[in-house]
Steps between C-alpha positions, in 0.01 A plus 500: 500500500417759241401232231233352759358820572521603156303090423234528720393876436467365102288198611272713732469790189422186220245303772268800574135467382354733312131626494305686229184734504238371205373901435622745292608734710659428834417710764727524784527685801710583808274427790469798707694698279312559177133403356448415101236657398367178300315184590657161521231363262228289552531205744880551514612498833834672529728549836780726600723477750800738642771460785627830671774537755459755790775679664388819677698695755388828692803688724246742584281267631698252552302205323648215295287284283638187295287219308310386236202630272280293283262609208255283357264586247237298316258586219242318363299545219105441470202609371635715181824553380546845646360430849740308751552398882803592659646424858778658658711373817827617638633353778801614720720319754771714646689557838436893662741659772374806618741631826356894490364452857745287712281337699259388255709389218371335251659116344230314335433277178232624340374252217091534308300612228590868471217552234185341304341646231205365300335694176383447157663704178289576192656614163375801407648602157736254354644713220605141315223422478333449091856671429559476088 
C-alpha cells in the first residue's frame, strides 16, 4: 500500500509541465498582498492567481464565517516598457451564521465578486537602468 502511494506521487512529481518567462527578470507578485514596483515588459501579458481559506468566528457577536477567497491579478504590458495595464478581481464564496438577535438569525451562502480594480502603473525611476 505504501509502495503505490509512494509510485504514483513519483509519476505525478516527473509528469508536471513546466512553464518559463522569456525576460530577464521575473516579476512576481502575491495578488492582493504585495505590488512590484516594475513593469511586466512590453506586450507581456502576465497573470496571478491566489486561493485563501476563511474561518472567522466572533463570541462577542456571535458570527461564524467559513469559505473560500480568490485573487486574480493580470498585467499587461503596452505602449512603453515602463507603462502597463493591470486588473484586479477577488472573489469570495463563503457560508455566514450570525445568531446575535434570536429572531433574526442569520444562515446564508454568500458567494460574488468581493472586489474589481482597474489602473495603469508607470515606472518612474528604474535604478537598473544604463547600470555599468
Amino acid at each position: 500500500m505504501k509502495n503505490n502511494f509512494f509510485y504514483t506521487f513519483l509519476i505525478i512529481l516527473l509528469c508536471q509541465s513546466n512553464f518559463a518567462q522569456y525576460t530577464d527578470v521575473i516579476n512576481s507578485n502575491r495578488p492582493g498582498e504585495s505590488m512590484s514596483a516594475y513593469s511586466v515588459g512590453k506586450k507581456i501579458i502576465q497573470i496571478e492567481s491566489g486561493l485563501n481559506y476563511i474561518s472567522s468566528k466572533h463570541e462577542l457577536l456571535d458570527y461564524e464565517a467559513k469559505g473560500f477567497n480568490v485573487d486574480l491579478v493580470a498585467r499587461y504590458g503596452f505602449f512603453i516598457e515602463e507603462l502597463e495595464f493591470v486588473a484586479g478581481l477577488n472573489f469570495q464564496s463563503d457560508r455566514y451564521k450570525n445568531s446575535f438577535d434570536v429572531t433574526n438569525a442569520i444562515d446564508e451562502r454568500r458567494t460574488g465578486i468581493k472586489s474589481l480594480s482597474i489602473g495603469l502603473k508607470f515606472l518612474v525611476f528604474d535604478p537598473f537602468k544604463n547600470y555599468q
